[in-house]
PDB file of C-alpha atoms in Angstrom:
ATOM      1  CA  MET J   1     108.353  93.744  94.559  1.00 49.00           C
ATOM      2  CA  GLU J   2     104.663  94.514  95.127  1.00 79.00           C
ATOM      3  CA  ASP J   3     105.382  95.976  98.578  1.00 85.00           C
ATOM      4  CA  ILE J   4     108.176  98.119  97.145  1.00 87.00           C
ATOM      5  CA  ASP J   5     105.852  99.423  94.425  1.00 86.00           C
ATOM      6  CA  ALA J   6     103.127 100.169  96.977  1.00 88.00           C
ATOM      7  CA  ILE J   7     105.473 102.090  99.258  1.00 89.00           C
ATOM      8  CA  ALA J   8     106.941 103.913  96.275  1.00 90.00           C
ATOM      9  CA  ALA J   9     103.464 105.247  95.554  1.00 91.00           C
ATOM     10  CA  LEU J  10     103.803 107.350  98.709  1.00 93.00           C
ATOM     11  CA  GLN J  11     106.860 109.181  97.397  1.00 93.00           C
ATOM     12  CA  ASP J  12     104.649 111.897  95.910  1.00 95.00           C
ATOM     13  CA  PRO J  13     104.028 114.425  98.733  1.00 95.00           C
ATOM     14  CA  VAL J  14     100.380 115.087  97.803  1.00 96.00           C
ATOM     15  CA  ARG J  15      99.641 111.385  97.589  1.00 96.00           C
ATOM     16  CA  ARG J  16     101.255 110.825 100.956  1.00 96.00           C
ATOM     17  CA  ARG J  17      99.222 113.595 102.586  1.00 97.00           C
ATOM     18  CA  LEU J  18      96.039 112.090 101.184  1.00 97.00           C
ATOM     19  CA  TYR J  19      96.949 108.611 102.391  1.00 96.00           C
ATOM     20  CA  GLU J  20      97.853 109.828 105.876  1.00 94.00           C
ATOM     21  CA  TYR J  21      94.608 111.780 106.146  1.00 96.00           C
ATOM     22  CA  VAL J  22      92.399 108.873 105.068  1.00 96.00           C
ATOM     23  CA  ALA J  23      94.288 106.461 107.328  1.00 93.00           C
ATOM     24  CA  ALA J  24      93.928 108.757 110.328  1.00 90.00           C
ATOM     25  CA  GLN J  25      90.131 109.057 110.085  1.00 91.00           C
ATOM     26  CA  GLY J  26      89.240 105.425 110.736  1.00 87.00           C
ATOM     27  CA  ARG J  27      86.161 105.759 108.494  1.00 90.00           C
ATOM     28  CA  GLU J  28      85.174 106.296 104.872  1.00 94.00           C
ATOM     29  CA  VAL J  29      86.417 109.566 103.377  1.00 96.00           C
ATOM     30  CA  GLY J  30      85.002 111.229 100.273  1.00 95.00           C
ATOM     31  CA  ARG J  31      87.010 112.970  97.584  1.00 96.00           C
ATOM     32  CA  ASN J  32      85.893 116.476  98.525  1.00 95.00           C
ATOM     33  CA  GLU J  33      86.872 116.014 102.160  1.00 96.00           C
ATOM     34  CA  ALA J  34      90.241 114.509 101.265  1.00 97.00           C
ATOM     35  CA  ALA J  35      90.971 117.271  98.746  1.00 97.00           C
ATOM     36  CA  GLU J  36      90.182 119.977 101.297  1.00 96.00           C
ATOM     37  CA  ALA J  37      92.350 118.313 103.948  1.00 96.00           C
ATOM     38  CA  ALA J  38      95.304 118.026 101.548  1.00 96.00           C
ATOM     39  CA  GLY J  39      94.812 121.512 100.130  1.00 96.00           C
ATOM     40  CA  VAL J  40      94.475 120.398  96.504  1.00 96.00           C
ATOM     41  CA  ALA J  41      91.806 120.431  93.815  1.00 97.00           C
ATOM     42  CA  ARG J  42      89.205 117.661  93.850  1.00 96.00           C
ATOM     43  CA  THR J  43      90.273 116.315  90.447  1.00 96.00           C
ATOM     44  CA  LEU J  44      93.892 116.019  91.578  1.00 97.00           C
ATOM     45  CA  ALA J  45      92.841 114.367  94.825  1.00 97.00           C
ATOM     46  CA  ALA J  46      90.673 111.891  92.907  1.00 96.00           C
ATOM     47  CA  HIS J  47      93.622 110.968  90.679  1.00 96.00           C
ATOM     48  CA  HIS J  48      95.937 110.314  93.616  1.00 97.00           C
ATOM     49  CA  LEU J  49      93.306 108.494  95.671  1.00 97.00           C
ATOM     50  CA  ASP J  50      92.681 106.124  92.790  1.00 96.00           C
ATOM     51  CA  ARG J  51      96.422 105.575  92.389  1.00 95.00           C
ATOM     52  CA  LEU J  52      96.647 104.680  96.072  1.00 96.00           C
ATOM     53  CA  THR J  53      93.768 102.245  95.585  1.00 96.00           C
ATOM     54  CA  GLU J  54      95.521 100.644  92.600  1.00 94.00           C
ATOM     55  CA  ALA J  55      98.647 100.252  94.761  1.00 93.00           C
ATOM     56  CA  GLY J  56      96.616  98.406  97.397  1.00 93.00           C
ATOM     57  CA  LEU J  57      97.120 101.059 100.085  1.00 95.00           C
ATOM     58  CA  LEU J  58      93.487 102.199 100.094  1.00 96.00           C
ATOM     59  CA  GLU J  59      90.160 100.512  99.414  1.00 95.00           C
ATOM     60  CA  SER J  60      87.349 102.302  97.611  1.00 95.00           C
ATOM     61  CA  GLY J  61      83.583 102.010  97.549  1.00 94.00           C
ATOM     62  CA  SER J  62      80.580 104.236  97.017  1.00 90.00           C
ATOM     63  CA  ARG J  63      77.763 105.600  99.139  1.00 85.00           C
ATOM     64  CA  ARG J  64      75.547 108.664  99.397  1.00 75.00           C
ATOM     65  CA  LEU J  65      77.313 111.178 101.587  1.00 67.00           C
ATOM     66  CA  THR J  66      74.095 113.157 102.173  1.00 62.00           C
ATOM     67  CA  GLY J  67      72.634 110.408 104.335  1.00 60.00           C
ATOM     68  CA  ARG J  68      69.423 110.526 102.268  1.00 54.00           C
ATOM     69  CA  SER J  69      67.989 107.915  99.928  1.00 58.00           C
ATOM     70  CA  GLY J  70      65.404 107.835  97.167  1.00 52.00           C
ATOM     71  CA  PRO J  71      64.667 110.450  94.472  1.00 52.00           C
ATOM     72  CA  GLY J  72      66.678 113.637  94.864  1.00 52.00           C
ATOM     73  CA  ALA J  73      69.264 112.071  97.138  1.00 53.00           C
ATOM     74  CA  GLY J  74      71.978 112.381  94.503  1.00 63.00           C
ATOM     75  CA  ARG J  75      74.363 109.854  93.048  1.00 75.00           C
ATOM     76  CA  PRO J  76      76.554 107.745  95.344  1.00 86.00           C
ATOM     77  CA  ALA J  77      79.996 109.272  95.840  1.00 90.00           C
ATOM     78  CA  LYS J  78      83.293 107.423  95.808  1.00 94.00           C
ATOM     79  CA  VAL J  79      84.757 106.920  99.275  1.00 96.00           C
ATOM     80  CA  TYR J  80      88.072 105.561 100.534  1.00 97.00           C
ATOM     81  CA  THR J  81      89.388 103.756 103.596  1.00 96.00           C
ATOM     82  CA  ARG J  82      92.807 102.397 104.471  1.00 94.00           C
ATOM     83  CA  ALA J  83      93.389  98.872 103.185  1.00 93.00           C
ATOM     84  CA  PRO J  84      93.817  96.290 105.977  1.00 87.00           C
ATOM     85  CA  GLY J  85      96.911  94.714 104.448  1.00 83.00           C
ATOM     86  CA  GLU J  86     100.392  95.247 105.848  1.00 85.00           C
ATOM     87  CA  ARG J  87     103.311  96.484 103.734  1.00 86.00           C
ATOM     88  CA  SER J  88     106.985  96.175 104.580  1.00 84.00           C
ATOM     89  CA  VAL J  89     110.281  96.193 102.740  1.00 82.00           C
ATOM     90  CA  SER J  90     113.593  94.781 103.936  1.00 83.00           C
ATOM     91  CA  LEU J  91     116.807  94.937 101.947  1.00 81.00           C
ATOM     92  CA  PRO J  92     118.389  92.423 102.134  1.00 89.00           C
ATOM     93  CA  ALA J  93     115.416  90.154 102.809  1.00 86.00           C
ATOM     94  CA  ARG J  94     114.610  89.464 106.471  1.00 89.00           C
ATOM     95  CA  ASP J  95     111.768  87.450 108.013  1.00 92.00           C
ATOM     96  CA  TYR J  96     111.261  88.712 111.559  1.00 92.00           C
ATOM     97  CA  ARG J  97     107.567  87.828 111.461  1.00 92.00           C
ATOM     98  CA  THR J  98     108.255  84.100 111.235  1.00 95.00           C
ATOM     99  CA  ALA J  99     110.759  84.365 114.084  1.00 96.00           C
ATOM    100  CA  ALA J 100     108.222  86.267 116.205  1.00 96.00           C
ATOM    101  CA  GLU J 101     105.500  83.695 115.498  1.00 96.00           C
ATOM    102  CA  LEU J 102     107.804  80.794 116.392  1.00 97.00           C
ATOM    103  CA  LEU J 103     108.845  82.470 119.627  1.00 97.00           C
ATOM    104  CA  ALA J 104     105.215  83.233 120.464  1.00 97.00           C
ATOM    105  CA  GLU J 105     104.209  79.624 119.761  1.00 97.00           C
ATOM    106  CA  ALA J 106     106.986  78.313 122.001  1.00 97.00           C
ATOM    107  CA  ALA J 107     106.131  80.779 124.784  1.00 97.00           C
ATOM    108  CA  GLU J 108     102.444  79.859 124.626  1.00 96.00           C
ATOM    109  CA  GLN J 109     103.103  76.133 124.698  1.00 96.00           C
ATOM    110  CA  ALA J 110     105.536  76.512 127.605  1.00 97.00           C
ATOM    111  CA  GLY J 111     103.112  78.671 129.597  1.00 96.00           C
ATOM    112  CA  LEU J 112     105.460  81.653 129.704  1.00 97.00           C
ATOM    113  CA  ASP J 113     102.720  84.292 129.642  1.00 96.00           C
ATOM    114  CA  ALA J 114     103.629  85.764 133.033  1.00 97.00           C
ATOM    115  CA  GLY J 115     107.321  85.938 132.191  1.00 97.00           C
ATOM    116  CA  LEU J 116     106.588  87.625 128.874  1.00 97.00           C
ATOM    117  CA  ARG J 117     104.340  90.217 130.525  1.00 97.00           C
ATOM    118  CA  ALA J 118     107.000  90.967 133.119  1.00 98.00           C
ATOM    119  CA  ALA J 119     109.621  91.427 130.407  1.00 98.00           C
ATOM    120  CA  ALA J 120     107.252  93.652 128.411  1.00 98.00           C
ATOM    121  CA  ARG J 121     106.549  95.847 131.448  1.00 98.00           C
ATOM    122  CA  ARG J 122     110.280  96.254 132.060  1.00 98.00           C
ATOM    123  CA  ARG J 123     110.790  97.188 128.415  1.00 98.00           C
ATOM    124  CA  GLY J 124     108.023  99.784 128.645  1.00 97.00           C
ATOM    125  CA  GLU J 125     109.625 101.285 131.753  1.00 97.00           C
ATOM    126  CA  ALA J 126     112.998 101.357 129.995  1.00 97.00           C
ATOM    127  CA  LEU J 127     111.455 103.165 127.003  1.00 96.00           C
ATOM    128  CA  ARG J 128     109.894 105.731 129.355  1.00 96.00           C
ATOM    129  CA  GLY J 129     113.236 106.221 131.074  1.00 95.00           C
ATOM    130  CA  PRO J 130     113.416 108.775 133.902  1.00 95.00           C
ATOM    131  CA  ALA J 131     110.223 110.547 132.791  1.00 93.00           C
ATOM    132  CA  ALA J 132     107.299 110.616 135.208  1.00 94.00           C
ATOM    133  CA  PRO J 133     104.147 108.612 134.404  1.00 95.00           C
ATOM    134  CA  CYS J 134     101.882 110.276 131.848  1.00 94.00           C
ATOM    135  CA  GLY J 135      99.934 113.029 133.570  1.00 92.00           C
ATOM    136  CA  ALA J 136      96.992 113.322 131.184  1.00 94.00           C
ATOM    137  CA  LEU J 137      95.330 111.569 128.277  1.00 95.00           C
ATOM    138  CA  GLU J 138      96.687 114.196 125.865  1.00 95.00           C
ATOM    139  CA  GLU J 139     100.213 113.321 126.959  1.00 95.00           C
ATOM    140  CA  ALA J 140      99.464 109.622 126.527  1.00 96.00           C
ATOM    141  CA  VAL J 141      98.294 110.340 122.962  1.00 96.00           C
ATOM    142  CA  GLU J 142     101.680 111.888 122.149  1.00 96.00           C
ATOM    143  CA  VAL J 143     103.579 108.947 123.642  1.00 96.00           C
ATOM    144  CA  LEU J 144     101.452 106.378 121.816  1.00 97.00           C
ATOM    145  CA  ALA J 145     101.634 108.246 118.506  1.00 95.00           C
ATOM    146  CA  ALA J 146     105.428 108.155 118.689  1.00 95.00           C
ATOM    147  CA  ARG J 147     105.233 104.348 119.005  1.00 95.00           C
ATOM    148  CA  GLY J 148     102.964 103.968 115.939  1.00 93.00           C
ATOM    149  CA  TYR J 149      99.684 103.152 117.703  1.00 96.00           C
ATOM    150  CA  GLU J 150      97.692 105.877 115.874  1.00 94.00           C
ATOM    151  CA  PRO J 151      95.788 106.974 119.002  1.00 95.00           C
ATOM    152  CA  HIS J 152      92.695 109.168 119.111  1.00 94.00           C
ATOM    153  CA  LEU J 153      90.559 110.498 121.949  1.00 93.00           C
ATOM    154  CA  GLU J 154      87.000 109.221 122.063  1.00 91.00           C
ATOM    155  CA  ILE J 155      84.016 110.086 124.255  1.00 84.00           C
ATOM    156  CA  PRO J 156      81.654 107.143 124.859  1.00 74.00           C
ATOM    157  CA  GLU J 157      78.205 107.611 123.338  1.00 71.00           C
ATOM    158  CA  ASP J 158      76.478 107.210 126.704  1.00 65.00           C
ATOM    159  CA  ALA J 159      78.552 109.979 128.352  1.00 61.00           C
ATOM    160  CA  GLU J 160      76.744 113.286 128.811  1.00 61.00           C
ATOM    161  CA  GLY J 161      77.662 116.850 129.784  1.00 56.00           C
ATOM    162  CA  ALA J 162      80.672 117.463 131.987  1.00 51.00           C
ATOM    163  CA  ALA J 163      80.960 113.744 132.679  1.00 55.00           C
ATOM    164  CA  GLY J 164      81.960 113.238 129.067  1.00 57.00           C
ATOM    165  CA  ALA J 165      85.422 114.742 129.606  1.00 62.00           C
ATOM    166  CA  ASP J 166      86.166 112.335 132.455  1.00 68.00           C
ATOM    167  CA  ALA J 167      84.799 109.385 130.461  1.00 82.00           C
ATOM    168  CA  ARG J 168      87.130 109.924 127.519  1.00 91.00           C
ATOM    169  CA  VAL J 169      89.296 107.038 126.421  1.00 94.00           C
ATOM    170  CA  VAL J 170      92.255 106.802 124.079  1.00 96.00           C
ATOM    171  CA  ARG J 171      91.679 104.180 121.417  1.00 95.00           C
ATOM    172  CA  MET J 172      94.295 103.109 118.915  1.00 95.00           C
ATOM    173  CA  ARG J 173      93.657 102.396 115.259  1.00 93.00           C
ATOM    174  CA  ASN J 174      96.879 100.440 114.836  1.00 94.00           C
ATOM    175  CA  CYS J 175      98.467  97.578 116.727  1.00 94.00           C
ATOM    176  CA  PRO J 176     102.226  97.361 116.018  1.00 94.00           C
ATOM    177  CA  PHE J 177     102.023  93.622 116.782  1.00 95.00           C
ATOM    178  CA  HIS J 178      98.937  92.942 114.662  1.00 93.00           C
ATOM    179  CA  ALA J 179     100.321  90.088 112.532  1.00 91.00           C
ATOM    180  CA  VAL J 180     101.443  88.011 115.529  1.00 95.00           C
ATOM    181  CA  ALA J 181      98.474  89.032 117.685  1.00 95.00           C
ATOM    182  CA  GLU J 182      96.107  87.519 115.104  1.00 93.00           C
ATOM    183  CA  SER J 183      97.689  84.095 115.630  1.00 94.00           C
ATOM    184  CA  PHE J 184      98.325  84.341 119.384  1.00 96.00           C
ATOM    185  CA  PRO J 185      95.838  86.901 120.765  1.00 95.00           C
ATOM    186  CA  PRO J 186      95.922  86.157 124.535  1.00 95.00           C
ATOM    187  CA  LEU J 187      99.705  85.991 124.637  1.00 97.00           C
ATOM    188  CA  VAL J 188     100.469  89.009 122.472  1.00 97.00           C
ATOM    189  CA  CYS J 189      97.633  91.210 123.731  1.00 97.00           C
ATOM    190  CA  GLY J 190      98.733  90.543 127.306  1.00 97.00           C
ATOM    191  CA  MET J 191     102.282  91.475 126.322  1.00 98.00           C
ATOM    192  CA  ASN J 192     101.040  94.644 124.670  1.00 98.00           C
ATOM    193  CA  LEU J 193      99.059  95.672 127.755  1.00 98.00           C
ATOM    194  CA  ALA J 194     102.073  95.135 130.018  1.00 98.00           C
ATOM    195  CA  LEU J 195     104.307  97.089 127.635  1.00 98.00           C
ATOM    196  CA  LEU J 196     101.937 100.062 127.717  1.00 98.00           C
ATOM    197  CA  GLU J 197     101.606  99.861 131.495  1.00 97.00           C
ATOM    198  CA  GLY J 198     105.351 100.288 131.732  1.00 97.00           C
ATOM    199  CA  LEU J 199     105.501 102.936 129.016  1.00 97.00           C
ATOM    200  CA  LEU J 200     102.721 105.119 130.448  1.00 97.00           C
ATOM    201  CA  GLY J 201     103.374 104.388 134.114  1.00 94.00           C
ATOM    202  CA  ALA J 202     101.018 102.135 136.068  1.00 86.00           C
ATOM    203  CA  ASP J 203     100.949 104.477 139.089  1.00 87.00           C
ATOM    204  CA  GLY J 204     100.071 107.650 137.179  1.00 88.00           C
ATOM    205  CA  PRO J 205      96.804 109.459 136.443  1.00 93.00           C
ATOM    206  CA  VAL J 206      96.118 107.296 133.378  1.00 94.00           C
ATOM    207  CA  ARG J 207      95.910 103.564 133.017  1.00 95.00           C
ATOM    208  CA  ALA J 208      95.844 101.017 130.219  1.00 96.00           C
ATOM    209  CA  ARG J 209      93.298  98.204 130.146  1.00 96.00           C
ATOM    210  CA  MET J 210      91.966  95.585 127.764  1.00 96.00           C
ATOM    211  CA  ASP J 211      88.959  96.514 125.652  1.00 94.00           C
ATOM    212  CA  ALA J 212      89.197  94.761 122.315  1.00 90.00           C
ATOM    213  CA  ARG J 213      87.241  96.176 119.382  1.00 88.00           C
ATOM    214  CA  PRO J 214      87.358  94.919 115.768  1.00 87.00           C
ATOM    215  CA  GLY J 215      89.933  96.687 113.639  1.00 85.00           C
ATOM    216  CA  GLU J 216      91.697  98.404 116.549  1.00 90.00           C
ATOM    217  CA  CYS J 217      94.343  97.719 119.173  1.00 94.00           C
ATOM    218  CA  CYS J 218      93.078  95.523 122.026  1.00 95.00           C
ATOM    219  CA  VAL J 219      94.165  98.063 124.667  1.00 97.00           C
ATOM    220  CA  VAL J 220      92.595 101.406 125.570  1.00 96.00           C
ATOM    221  CA  VAL J 221      93.920 104.125 127.858  1.00 96.00           C
ATOM    222  CA  GLU J 222      91.699 106.060 130.238  1.00 94.00           C
ATOM    223  CA  HIS J 223      91.724 108.337 133.279  1.00 90.00           C
ATOM    224  CA  SER J 224      92.549 106.237 136.309  1.00 81.00           C
ATOM    225  CA  LYS J 225      89.720 106.211 138.835  1.00 71.00           C
ATOM    226  CA  ASN J 226      92.244 105.248 141.528  1.00 61.00           C
ATOM    227  CA  ASN J 227      93.832 108.702 141.236  1.00 54.00           C
ATOM    228  CA  ASP J 228      90.630 110.702 141.773  1.00 50.00           C
ATOM    229  CA  HIS J 229      90.619 112.954 144.820  1.00 41.00           C
TER     230      HIS J 229
END
């Protein structure tokens, strides 16, 4: 019932907007920022943010948002981030996670990595259907968002000037296969990469590749150097 109660906390439209905003940032968010994004008063935002924390959907902490320390720096402010836990409800009860983990264990032990990747690539192509491969990173963001990956465009810190636009990558704050990937990372991450290759189109202007980073999907999408002219 805890998962049901947590999801029920999102029924309030203001609370849901606040949760979605905090979750989308991938960093700590203060009350003032969240209130402004949701278009509500700070006191109301604080109430709902704390309710989301009590429900286990957010985590809270405190830090000085000014970036200063010492006398005159002000009191630490309360900040929020999305909780790492996973919430799901199935009525009647179903346990697809156990089935997925058993299948992954059997595939790993039988050395079926290549077969799984091939099946994943075919599934990605089937999901894309007759559409052409993604023509730009912005288009890839839309495709990935529709699949629940929570993508965002990022420019590497070492990229400068006009080169920064070409160096952009699409990183994803959510992996739809996170629970199984934690137990079987090589198998599931390889499957995920193949799925996205099929979904985005391996022969198009963008490509998917492995680049694991803590707390994010193991795959990134970037401009394909092979398509430069």
